[in-house]
XYZ file of C-alpha atoms in Angstrom:
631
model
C 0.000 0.000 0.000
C 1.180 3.484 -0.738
C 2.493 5.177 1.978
C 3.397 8.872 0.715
C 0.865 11.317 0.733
C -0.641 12.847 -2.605
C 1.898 15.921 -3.256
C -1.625 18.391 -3.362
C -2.389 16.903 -0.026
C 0.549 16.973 1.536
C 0.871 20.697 -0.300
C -2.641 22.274 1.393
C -1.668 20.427 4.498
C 1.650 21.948 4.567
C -0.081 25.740 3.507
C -2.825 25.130 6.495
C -0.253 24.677 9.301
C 2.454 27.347 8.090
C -0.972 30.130 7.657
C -1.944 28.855 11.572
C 1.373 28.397 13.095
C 1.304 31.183 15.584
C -2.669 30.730 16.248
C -2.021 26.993 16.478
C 1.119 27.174 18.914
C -0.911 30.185 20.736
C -4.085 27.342 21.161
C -1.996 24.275 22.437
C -0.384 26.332 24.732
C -3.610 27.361 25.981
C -4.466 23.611 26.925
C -1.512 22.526 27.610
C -1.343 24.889 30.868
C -4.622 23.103 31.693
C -3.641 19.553 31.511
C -4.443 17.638 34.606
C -3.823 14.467 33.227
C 0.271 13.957 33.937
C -0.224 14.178 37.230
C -1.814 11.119 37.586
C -4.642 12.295 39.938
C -8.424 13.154 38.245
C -9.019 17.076 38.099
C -11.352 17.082 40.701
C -8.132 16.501 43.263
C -7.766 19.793 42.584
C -10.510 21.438 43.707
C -11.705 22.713 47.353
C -13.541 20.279 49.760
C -16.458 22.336 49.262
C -16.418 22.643 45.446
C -16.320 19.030 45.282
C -19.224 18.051 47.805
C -21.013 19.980 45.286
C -19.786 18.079 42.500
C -20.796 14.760 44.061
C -23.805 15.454 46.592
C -26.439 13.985 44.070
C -24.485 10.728 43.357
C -25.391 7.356 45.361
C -23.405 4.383 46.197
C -20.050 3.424 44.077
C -20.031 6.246 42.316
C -20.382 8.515 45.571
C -17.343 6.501 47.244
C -15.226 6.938 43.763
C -15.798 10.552 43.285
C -14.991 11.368 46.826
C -11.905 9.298 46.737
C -10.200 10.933 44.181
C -8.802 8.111 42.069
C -11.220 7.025 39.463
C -11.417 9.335 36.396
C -14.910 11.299 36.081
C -16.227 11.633 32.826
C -18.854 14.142 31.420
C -21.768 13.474 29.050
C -23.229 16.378 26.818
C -26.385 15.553 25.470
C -28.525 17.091 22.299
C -31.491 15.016 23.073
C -34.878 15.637 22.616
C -37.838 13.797 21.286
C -38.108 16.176 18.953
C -35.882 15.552 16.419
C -36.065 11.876 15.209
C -32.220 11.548 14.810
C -32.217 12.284 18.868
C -34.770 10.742 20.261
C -32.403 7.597 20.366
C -30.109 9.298 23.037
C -32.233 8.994 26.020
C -31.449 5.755 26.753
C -27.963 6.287 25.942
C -26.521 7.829 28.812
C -27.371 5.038 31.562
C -25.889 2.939 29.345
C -22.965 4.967 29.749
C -22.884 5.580 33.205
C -22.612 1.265 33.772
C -20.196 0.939 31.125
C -17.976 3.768 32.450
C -18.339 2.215 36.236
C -17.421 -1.117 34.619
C -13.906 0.115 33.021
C -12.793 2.213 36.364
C -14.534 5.996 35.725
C -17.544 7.686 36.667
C -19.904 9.295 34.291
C -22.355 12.326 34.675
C -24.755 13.974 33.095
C -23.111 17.197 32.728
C -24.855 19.134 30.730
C -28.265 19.546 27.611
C -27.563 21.737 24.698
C -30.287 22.858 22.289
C -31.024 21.100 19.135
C -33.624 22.285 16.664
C -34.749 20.310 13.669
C -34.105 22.327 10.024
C -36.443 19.940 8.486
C -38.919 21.839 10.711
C -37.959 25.210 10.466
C -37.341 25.264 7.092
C -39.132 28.153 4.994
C -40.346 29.698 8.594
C -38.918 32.333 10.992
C -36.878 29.637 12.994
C -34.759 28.868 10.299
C -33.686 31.935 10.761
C -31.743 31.232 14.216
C -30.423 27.498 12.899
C -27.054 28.890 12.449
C -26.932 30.668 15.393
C -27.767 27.642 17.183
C -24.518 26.168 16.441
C -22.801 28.584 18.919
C -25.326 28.537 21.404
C -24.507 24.717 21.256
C -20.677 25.569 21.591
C -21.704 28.104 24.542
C -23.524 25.375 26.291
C -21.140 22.970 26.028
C -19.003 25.464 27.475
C -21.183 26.039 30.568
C -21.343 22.250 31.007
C -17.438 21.220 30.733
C -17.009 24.630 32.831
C -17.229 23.040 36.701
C -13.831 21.212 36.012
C -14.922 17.855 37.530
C -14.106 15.966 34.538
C -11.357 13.853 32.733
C -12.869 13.236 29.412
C -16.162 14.086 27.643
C -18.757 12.012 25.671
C -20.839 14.487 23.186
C -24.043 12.766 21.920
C -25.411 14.686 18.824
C -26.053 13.994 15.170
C -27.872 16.651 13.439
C -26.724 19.964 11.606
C -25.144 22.666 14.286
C -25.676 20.535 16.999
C -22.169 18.145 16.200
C -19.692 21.612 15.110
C -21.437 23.328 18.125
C -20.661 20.463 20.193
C -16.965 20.198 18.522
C -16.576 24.080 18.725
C -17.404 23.906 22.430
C -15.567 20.777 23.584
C -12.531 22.360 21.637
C -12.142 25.147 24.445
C -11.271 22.006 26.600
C -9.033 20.522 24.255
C -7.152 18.686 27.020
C -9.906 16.803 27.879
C -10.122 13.768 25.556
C -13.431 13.512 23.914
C -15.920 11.512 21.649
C -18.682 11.898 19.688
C -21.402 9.656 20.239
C -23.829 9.150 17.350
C -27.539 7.666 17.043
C -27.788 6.197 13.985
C -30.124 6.579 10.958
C -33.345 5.557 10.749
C -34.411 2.313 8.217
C -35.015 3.108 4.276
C -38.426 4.381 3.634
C -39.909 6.063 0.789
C -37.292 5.825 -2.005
C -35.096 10.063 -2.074
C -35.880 9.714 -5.799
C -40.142 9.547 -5.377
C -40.099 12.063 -2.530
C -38.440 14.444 -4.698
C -41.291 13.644 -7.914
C -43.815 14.216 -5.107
C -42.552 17.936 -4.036
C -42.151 19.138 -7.527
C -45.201 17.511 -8.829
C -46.883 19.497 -5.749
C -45.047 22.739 -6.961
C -46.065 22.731 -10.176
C -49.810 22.335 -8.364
C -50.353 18.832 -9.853
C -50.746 16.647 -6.316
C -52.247 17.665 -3.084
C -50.768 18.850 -0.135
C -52.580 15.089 1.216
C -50.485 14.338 -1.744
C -47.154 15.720 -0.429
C -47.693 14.511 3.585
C -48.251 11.091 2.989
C -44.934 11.369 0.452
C -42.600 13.284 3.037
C -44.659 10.957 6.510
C -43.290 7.692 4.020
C -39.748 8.681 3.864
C -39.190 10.736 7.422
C -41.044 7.567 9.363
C -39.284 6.776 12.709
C -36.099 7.614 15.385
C -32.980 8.087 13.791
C -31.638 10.687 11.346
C -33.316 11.482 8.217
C -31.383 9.157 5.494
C -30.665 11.593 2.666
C -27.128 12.900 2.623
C -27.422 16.114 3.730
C -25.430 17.949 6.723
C -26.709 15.385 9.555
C -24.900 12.483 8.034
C -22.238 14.591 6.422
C -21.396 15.298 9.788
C -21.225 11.341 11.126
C -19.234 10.587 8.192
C -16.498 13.773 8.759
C -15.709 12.962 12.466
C -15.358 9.680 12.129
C -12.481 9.970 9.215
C -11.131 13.040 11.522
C -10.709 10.241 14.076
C -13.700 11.439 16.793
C -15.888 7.979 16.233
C -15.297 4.856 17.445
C -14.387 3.081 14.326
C -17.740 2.353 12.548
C -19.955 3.723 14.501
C -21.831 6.222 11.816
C -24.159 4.545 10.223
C -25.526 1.767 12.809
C -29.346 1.905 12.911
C -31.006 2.592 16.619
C -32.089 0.573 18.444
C -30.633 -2.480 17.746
C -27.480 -4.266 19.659
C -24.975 -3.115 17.913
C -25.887 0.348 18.766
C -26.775 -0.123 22.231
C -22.226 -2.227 22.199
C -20.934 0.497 20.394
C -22.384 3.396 23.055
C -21.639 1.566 25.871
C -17.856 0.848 24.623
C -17.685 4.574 23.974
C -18.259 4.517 27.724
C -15.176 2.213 28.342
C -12.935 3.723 25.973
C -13.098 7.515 26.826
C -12.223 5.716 30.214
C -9.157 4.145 28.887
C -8.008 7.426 26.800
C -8.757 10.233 30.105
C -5.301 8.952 31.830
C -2.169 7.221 31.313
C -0.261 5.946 28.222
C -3.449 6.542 25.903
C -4.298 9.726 27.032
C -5.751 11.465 24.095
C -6.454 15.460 24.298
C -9.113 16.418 22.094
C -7.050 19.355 20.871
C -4.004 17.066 19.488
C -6.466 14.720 17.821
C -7.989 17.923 15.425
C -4.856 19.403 14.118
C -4.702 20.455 10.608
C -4.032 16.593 8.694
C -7.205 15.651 10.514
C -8.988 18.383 9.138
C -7.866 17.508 5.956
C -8.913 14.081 5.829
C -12.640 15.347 7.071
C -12.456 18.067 4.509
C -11.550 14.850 1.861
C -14.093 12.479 3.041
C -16.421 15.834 2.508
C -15.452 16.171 -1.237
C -15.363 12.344 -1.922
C -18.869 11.660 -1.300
C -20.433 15.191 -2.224
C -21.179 16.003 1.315
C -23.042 18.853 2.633
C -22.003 22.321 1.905
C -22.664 23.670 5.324
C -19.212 22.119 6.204
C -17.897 25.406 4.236
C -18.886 26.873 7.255
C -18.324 24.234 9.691
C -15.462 22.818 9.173
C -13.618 26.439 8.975
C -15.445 27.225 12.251
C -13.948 23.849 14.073
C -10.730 24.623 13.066
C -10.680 27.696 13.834
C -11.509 26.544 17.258
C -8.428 24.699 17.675
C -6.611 27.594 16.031
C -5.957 26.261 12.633
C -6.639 28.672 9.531
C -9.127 26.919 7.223
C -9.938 28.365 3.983
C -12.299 28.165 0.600
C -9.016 27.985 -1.300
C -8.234 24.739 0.752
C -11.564 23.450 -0.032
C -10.950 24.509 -4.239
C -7.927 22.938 -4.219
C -8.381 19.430 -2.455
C -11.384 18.922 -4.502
C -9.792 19.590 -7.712
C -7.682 16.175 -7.327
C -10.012 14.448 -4.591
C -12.715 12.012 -7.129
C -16.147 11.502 -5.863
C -16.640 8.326 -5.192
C -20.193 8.084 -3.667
C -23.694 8.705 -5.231
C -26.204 9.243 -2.532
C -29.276 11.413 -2.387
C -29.333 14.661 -3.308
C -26.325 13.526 -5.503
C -28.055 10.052 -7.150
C -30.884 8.051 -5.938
C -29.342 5.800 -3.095
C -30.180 6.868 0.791
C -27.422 6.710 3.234
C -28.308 3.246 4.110
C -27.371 1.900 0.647
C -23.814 3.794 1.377
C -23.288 1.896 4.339
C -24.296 -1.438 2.768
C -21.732 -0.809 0.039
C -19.173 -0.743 2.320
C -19.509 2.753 3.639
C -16.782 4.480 5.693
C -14.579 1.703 5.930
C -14.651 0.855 2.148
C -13.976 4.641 1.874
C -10.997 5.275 4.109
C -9.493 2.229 2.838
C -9.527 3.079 -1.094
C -8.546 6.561 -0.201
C -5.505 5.552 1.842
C -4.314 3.481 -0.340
C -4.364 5.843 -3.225
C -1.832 8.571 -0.698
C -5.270 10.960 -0.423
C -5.246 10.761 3.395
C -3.102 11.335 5.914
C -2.642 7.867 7.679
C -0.477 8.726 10.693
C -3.034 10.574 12.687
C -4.479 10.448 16.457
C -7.532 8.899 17.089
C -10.189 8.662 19.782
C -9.688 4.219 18.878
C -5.530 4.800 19.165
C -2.633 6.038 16.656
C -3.490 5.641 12.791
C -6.429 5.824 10.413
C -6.114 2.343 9.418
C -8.124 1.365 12.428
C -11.201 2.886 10.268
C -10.575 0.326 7.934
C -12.435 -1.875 9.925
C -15.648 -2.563 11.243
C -17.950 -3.388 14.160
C -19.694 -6.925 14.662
C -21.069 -8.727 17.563
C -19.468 -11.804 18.024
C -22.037 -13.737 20.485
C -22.473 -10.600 22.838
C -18.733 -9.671 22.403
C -18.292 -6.112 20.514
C -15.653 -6.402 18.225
C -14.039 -5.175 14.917
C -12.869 -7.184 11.806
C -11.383 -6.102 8.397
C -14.029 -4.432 6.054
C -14.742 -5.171 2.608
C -11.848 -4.373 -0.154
C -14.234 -3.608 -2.606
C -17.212 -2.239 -3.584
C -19.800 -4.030 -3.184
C -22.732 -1.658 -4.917
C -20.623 0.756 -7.401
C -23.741 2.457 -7.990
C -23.300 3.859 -4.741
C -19.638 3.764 -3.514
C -16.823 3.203 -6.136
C -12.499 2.883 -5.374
C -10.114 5.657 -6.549
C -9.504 4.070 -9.479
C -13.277 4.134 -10.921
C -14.715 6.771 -9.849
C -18.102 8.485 -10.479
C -16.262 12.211 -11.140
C -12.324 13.047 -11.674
C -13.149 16.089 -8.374
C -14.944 16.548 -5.484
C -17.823 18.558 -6.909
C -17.320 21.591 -4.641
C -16.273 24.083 -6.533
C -15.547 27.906 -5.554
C -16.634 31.076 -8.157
C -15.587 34.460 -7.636
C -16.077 37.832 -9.857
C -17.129 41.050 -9.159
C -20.477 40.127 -7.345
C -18.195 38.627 -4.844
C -16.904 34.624 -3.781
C -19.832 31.985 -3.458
C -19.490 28.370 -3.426
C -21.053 26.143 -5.645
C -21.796 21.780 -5.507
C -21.668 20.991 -9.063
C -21.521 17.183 -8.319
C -25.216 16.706 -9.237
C -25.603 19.400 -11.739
C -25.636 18.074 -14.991
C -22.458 19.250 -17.251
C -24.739 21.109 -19.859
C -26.095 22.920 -16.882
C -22.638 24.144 -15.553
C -22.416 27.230 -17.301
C -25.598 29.892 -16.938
C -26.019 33.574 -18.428
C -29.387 35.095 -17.882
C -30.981 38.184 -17.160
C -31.591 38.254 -13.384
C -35.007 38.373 -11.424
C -34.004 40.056 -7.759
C -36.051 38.829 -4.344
C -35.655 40.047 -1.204
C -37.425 37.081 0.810
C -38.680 33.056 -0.056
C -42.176 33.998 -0.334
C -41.669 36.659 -3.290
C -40.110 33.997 -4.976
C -43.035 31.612 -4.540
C -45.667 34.360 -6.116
C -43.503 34.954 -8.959
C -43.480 31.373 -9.814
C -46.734 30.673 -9.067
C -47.743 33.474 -11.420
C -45.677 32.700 -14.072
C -43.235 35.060 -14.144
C -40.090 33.049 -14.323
C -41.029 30.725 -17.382
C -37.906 32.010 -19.252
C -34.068 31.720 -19.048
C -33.308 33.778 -15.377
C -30.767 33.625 -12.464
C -32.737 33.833 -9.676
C -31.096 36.183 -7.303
C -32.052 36.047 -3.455
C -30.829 38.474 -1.383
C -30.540 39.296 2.283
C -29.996 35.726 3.287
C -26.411 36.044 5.150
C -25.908 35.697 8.586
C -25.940 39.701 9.441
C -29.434 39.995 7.432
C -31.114 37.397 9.203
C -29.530 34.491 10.676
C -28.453 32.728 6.802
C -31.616 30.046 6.713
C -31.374 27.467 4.054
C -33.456 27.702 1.399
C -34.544 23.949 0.453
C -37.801 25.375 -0.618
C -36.287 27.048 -3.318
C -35.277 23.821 -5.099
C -38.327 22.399 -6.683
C -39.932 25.279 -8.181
C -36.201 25.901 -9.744
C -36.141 21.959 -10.993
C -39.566 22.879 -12.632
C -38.045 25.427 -14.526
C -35.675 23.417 -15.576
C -37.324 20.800 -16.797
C -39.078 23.140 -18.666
C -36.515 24.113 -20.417
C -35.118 26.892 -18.737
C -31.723 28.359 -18.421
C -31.867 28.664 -14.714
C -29.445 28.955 -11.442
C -29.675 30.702 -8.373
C -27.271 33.550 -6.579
C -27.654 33.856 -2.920
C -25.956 35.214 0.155
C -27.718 32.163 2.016
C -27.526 28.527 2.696
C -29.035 25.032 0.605
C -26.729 22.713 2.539
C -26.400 20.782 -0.449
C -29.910 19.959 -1.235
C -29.858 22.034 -4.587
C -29.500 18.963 -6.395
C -29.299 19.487 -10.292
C -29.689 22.965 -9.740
C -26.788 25.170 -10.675
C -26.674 27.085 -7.249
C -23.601 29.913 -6.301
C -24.600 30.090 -2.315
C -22.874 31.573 0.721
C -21.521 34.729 -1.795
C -19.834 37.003 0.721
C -19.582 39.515 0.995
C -23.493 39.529 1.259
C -25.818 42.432 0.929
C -26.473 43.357 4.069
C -22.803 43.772 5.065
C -22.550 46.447 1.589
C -21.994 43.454 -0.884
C -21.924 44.583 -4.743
C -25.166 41.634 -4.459
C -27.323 44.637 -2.757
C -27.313 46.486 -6.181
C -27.875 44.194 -8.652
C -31.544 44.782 -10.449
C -33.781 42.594 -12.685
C -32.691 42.428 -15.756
C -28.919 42.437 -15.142
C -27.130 39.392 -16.819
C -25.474 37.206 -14.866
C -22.767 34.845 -16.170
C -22.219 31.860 -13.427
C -19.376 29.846 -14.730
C -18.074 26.553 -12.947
C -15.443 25.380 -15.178
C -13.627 29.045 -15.213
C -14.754 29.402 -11.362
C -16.146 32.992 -12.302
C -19.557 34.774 -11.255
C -19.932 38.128 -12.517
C -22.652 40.859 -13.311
C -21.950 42.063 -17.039
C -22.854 45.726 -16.571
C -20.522 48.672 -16.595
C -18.876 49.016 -13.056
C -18.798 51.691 -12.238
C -22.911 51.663 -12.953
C -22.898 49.202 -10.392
C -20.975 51.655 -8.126
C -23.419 54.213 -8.046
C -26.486 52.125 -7.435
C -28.038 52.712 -4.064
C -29.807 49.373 -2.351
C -32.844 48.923 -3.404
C -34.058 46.615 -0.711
C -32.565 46.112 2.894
C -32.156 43.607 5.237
C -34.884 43.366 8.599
C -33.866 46.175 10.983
C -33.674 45.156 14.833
C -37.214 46.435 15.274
C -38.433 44.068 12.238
C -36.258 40.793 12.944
C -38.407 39.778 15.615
C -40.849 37.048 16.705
C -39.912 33.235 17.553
C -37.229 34.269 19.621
C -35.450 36.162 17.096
C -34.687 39.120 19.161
C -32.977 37.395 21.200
C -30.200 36.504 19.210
C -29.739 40.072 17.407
C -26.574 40.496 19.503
C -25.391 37.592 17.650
C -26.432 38.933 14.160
C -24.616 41.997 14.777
C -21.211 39.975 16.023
C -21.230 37.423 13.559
C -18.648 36.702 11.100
C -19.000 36.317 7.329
C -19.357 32.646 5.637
C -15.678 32.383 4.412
C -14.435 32.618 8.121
C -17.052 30.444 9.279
C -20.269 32.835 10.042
C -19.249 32.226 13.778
C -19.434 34.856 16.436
C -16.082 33.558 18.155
C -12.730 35.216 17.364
C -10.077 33.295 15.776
C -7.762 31.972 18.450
C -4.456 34.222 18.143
C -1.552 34.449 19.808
C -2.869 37.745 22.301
C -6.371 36.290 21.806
C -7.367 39.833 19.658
C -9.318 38.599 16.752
C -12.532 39.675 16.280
C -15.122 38.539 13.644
C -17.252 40.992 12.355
C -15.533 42.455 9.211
C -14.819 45.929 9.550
C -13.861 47.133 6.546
C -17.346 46.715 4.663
C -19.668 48.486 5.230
C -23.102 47.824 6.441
C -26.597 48.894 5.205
C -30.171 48.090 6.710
C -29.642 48.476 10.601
C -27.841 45.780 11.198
C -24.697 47.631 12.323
């Protein structure tokens, strides 16, 4: 097996930790000084008598005895669950299993903290969409507040969904010398087939089934616990921390509620244990330096995952003080193939991944062709050729064997040296409207290159009249504006994407510009989202008119208006963002301190500061400015 890493790998690898060596060096310095670990005692043993009775008043029996004694390692659980969301509802049970499986190997567990986990499928199209991003460092803020009493050793996060695992990352990060897992549910079973649920919605946008029509469609294929089984950011997410090392090998794609799940939580239990002290002691902030990132950013391209990780993945790193940026992304997928077809990218659901061979099959053709970085740290010990293999019960015994070396569905999941593209899919445009990123890996090749005059909204529901009225049967680039994270929060904007497939299939030059989010799910529709700078932050976008042409072109990576620009120049806005007094309602208000803090999407639309060395960075970009009242 090769062992030398592809030069462009190795070369973006190299460029990530020369651009973040002082804010890297700065960040493990940081948790170094923190590091109880060496000393050989849990971090309780340093606390007061009376800080600790608190720590332990509410505990019973063994566990009482342990924590009081000051020799077993305690170990905190961080918990998204809610019977809300169908990918969390699994995770009550999980954290009694925990708790006997953590006794069992020598630690205690506690419930140390909830953090707050919406559901996007929800939200989407209404005014709570609108603080989904947000929610990510709310997450990372609670996870704060619940790793902040300094009782524990090591840290289980249980999440699945969207923000909730980057929030979860983000905010264990901050206590990088704790080791830490992530501790996934599982998707739920196959149900109605991606490719019928998507006839359904557009037949029901073009106003030819009923919304009885459309329920019984979307009730079919979103049917029981567990995440939803397309491949959009919830299972992007499983399959990026487990190549970055954060999973127990395997443990991604493992339905709920069945005994494999219940053996792979409960040794997630043991081996954060194992990893909190001694010879394996693992510190969350060595595991995510930058060739981790890398080889989450290349399992991202590979399988034409989620393009909220152009957010989140520059938003974890930046957490452990490594510079992350749309370049890196560019580059890596330029000589990364995609090697998976799954829904919104083919027909297959995330269950026929798994079948195929899933993450194993995928590490293993990727290492072997140099596209990974093999000598890594990882939450199951040193090396990512332990996520080569897989989980089985043996009897009641949990344990691993060698995956499958091939394929076996290359409709789905295909080696290195067959693959579906020659890239990643992900492509970056830039021009004088701005840099957006674009997921061509479902967009048909004839469809990659779109000039049309362009039809300017300022919300969804403008969007929906004009296309219910007719007004966009002709060649357009739908231009939605407003949508960034200082205008109001950066929803996605799945509804968007049938009406636009309607178009298409009528015939239709069509793509869409926006300043927000699709996460992926534009499917075949050629879609330049995230462009920053956006309009409410003074972006060129906040000028453009109906009628301008737009030229979006993928294989020259361009995206321009074609109008004189210094016409351009002189436009004044002529919409604006929600002011303060307008972006309220389901809790919106209270998160306009956020809107007004946050970063733009290239740095990660986070309100944290990059870590530097005299801990001065700030966010919000300063040097553009800002129309509407959101300054």
């Amino acid at each position: 097996m090769p062992q030398d890493v592809h030069p462009v790998v190795a070369e973006v690898t190299d460029r990530i930790a020369e651009r973040s060596r002082e804010s890297r060096a700065a960040y493990l310095a940081r948790i170094s000084a923190t590091t109880s670990a060496a000393s050989g005692s849990p971090a309780r043993a340093a606390m007061g008598c009376g800080n600790l009775a608190h720590g332990f008043a509410a505990c019973a029996g063994d566990d009482r005895l342990a924590m009081s004694g000051l020799r077993k390692p305690g170990i905190a659980i961080v918990s998204a669950y809610n019977d809300l969301l169908s990918a969390h509802q699994p995770l009550h049970e999980f954290p009694e299993w925990i708790k006997d499986a953590t006794r069992e190997a020598g630690g205690v567990a506690q419930f140390a903290g909830g953090v707050p986990a919406m559901c996007d499928g929800i939200t989407q199209g209404r005014a709570g969409m609108e603080l989904s991003l947000f929610s990510r460092d709310v997450i990372a803020m609670a996870t704060g507040v619940a790793l902040s009493h300094d009782m524990f050793d090591g840290t289980l996060l249980l999440g699945v969904c969207d923000k909730i695992v980057p929030g979860l990352l983000i905010g264990a990060l901050s206590f990088g010398h704790l080791p830490a897992m992530l501790v996934p549910a599982g998707p739920m079973a196959s149900g109605l087939p991606n490719k019928e649920k998507a006839r359904i919605r557009q037949l029901y946008a073009e106003g030819k089934a009923t919304r009885e029509d459309l329920l019984e469609a979307e009730s079919a294929s979103y049917h029981s616990p567990g995440t939803c089984t397309f491949y959009g950011t919830a299972n992007s997410n499983q399959l990026v921390v487990e190549v970055m090392g954060l999973h127990l090998p395997g443990t991604s794609f493992v339905h709920p509620g069945t005994p494999l799940r219940k053996a792979l939580t409960e040794e997630a239990g043991r081996r954060i244990v194992e990893i909190s002290h001694g010879e394996e002691y693992t510190p969350l902030g060595e595991v995510v330096d930058e060739r981790s990132v890398v080889n989450g950013l290349i399992a991202l391209l590979a399988t034409g995952g989620s393009t909220n990780h152009t957010l989140h993945l520059v938003a974890i790193a930046a957490a452990a003080g490594i510079q992350l940026t749309w370049d890196d992304f560019a580059e890596l997928s330029a000589v990364v193939p995609l090697l998976a077809s799954v829904y919104p990218n083919g027909s297959a659901d995330i269950n026929h991944f798994h079948a195929a061979g899933g993450v194993q099959f995928l590490v293993g053709t990727l290492l072997d062709a140099g596209l990974l970085h093999r000598d890594v740290r990882t939450v199951a010990g040193h090396g990512l050729d332990h996520y080569r293999r897989e989980p089985i019960l043996d009897g009641d015994r949990l344990t691993w064997r060698e995956a499958t070396s091939h394929s076996l569905d290359e409709s789905v999941l295909r080696p290195v040296e067959r693959p579906l593209a020659d890239n990643g899919g992900l492509r970056m445009v830039r021009g004088n409207l701005g840099r957006a990123v674009i997921k061509v890996s479902a967009v048909a090749p004839e469809n990659r290159v779109v000039e049309a005059p362009a039809r300017v909204f300022g919300t969804q529901a403008e969007f929906d009249t004009a296309f219910r009225a007719g007004e966009l049967d002709r060649d357009v680039v739908v231009v939605l504006r407003n949508q960034g994270p200082h205008a109001n929060g950066m929803p996605e904007l799945h509804g968007l994407t049938p009406a636009l497939g309607v178009l298409m299939d009528r015939g239709y030059r069509v793509a869409l510009l926006t300043d927000g989010r699709m996460s992926g799910a534009s499917g075949k529709v050629p879609a330049a989202i995230h462009l920053t700078p956006e309009a409410a932050a003074g972006g060129p976008l906040a000028r453009v008119a109906d009628g301008d042409p737009v030229r979006l072109d993928t294989e020259t990576g361009t995206l321009d208006v074609r109008i004189d620009p210094a016409e351009l120049d002189l436009r004044e806005p002529t919409d604006l963002p929600p002011d303060e007094g307008q972006w309220t309602g389901t809790g919106r208000e209270l998160f306009a301190a956020l809107r007004r803090s946050v970063g733009t999407a290239d740095t990660g639309a986070s309100v944290f500061g990059p870590v530097t060395p005299d801990h001065s960075g700030t966010t919000a970009p300063e040097t553009v400015a800002r129309v509407g009242g959101t300054s």
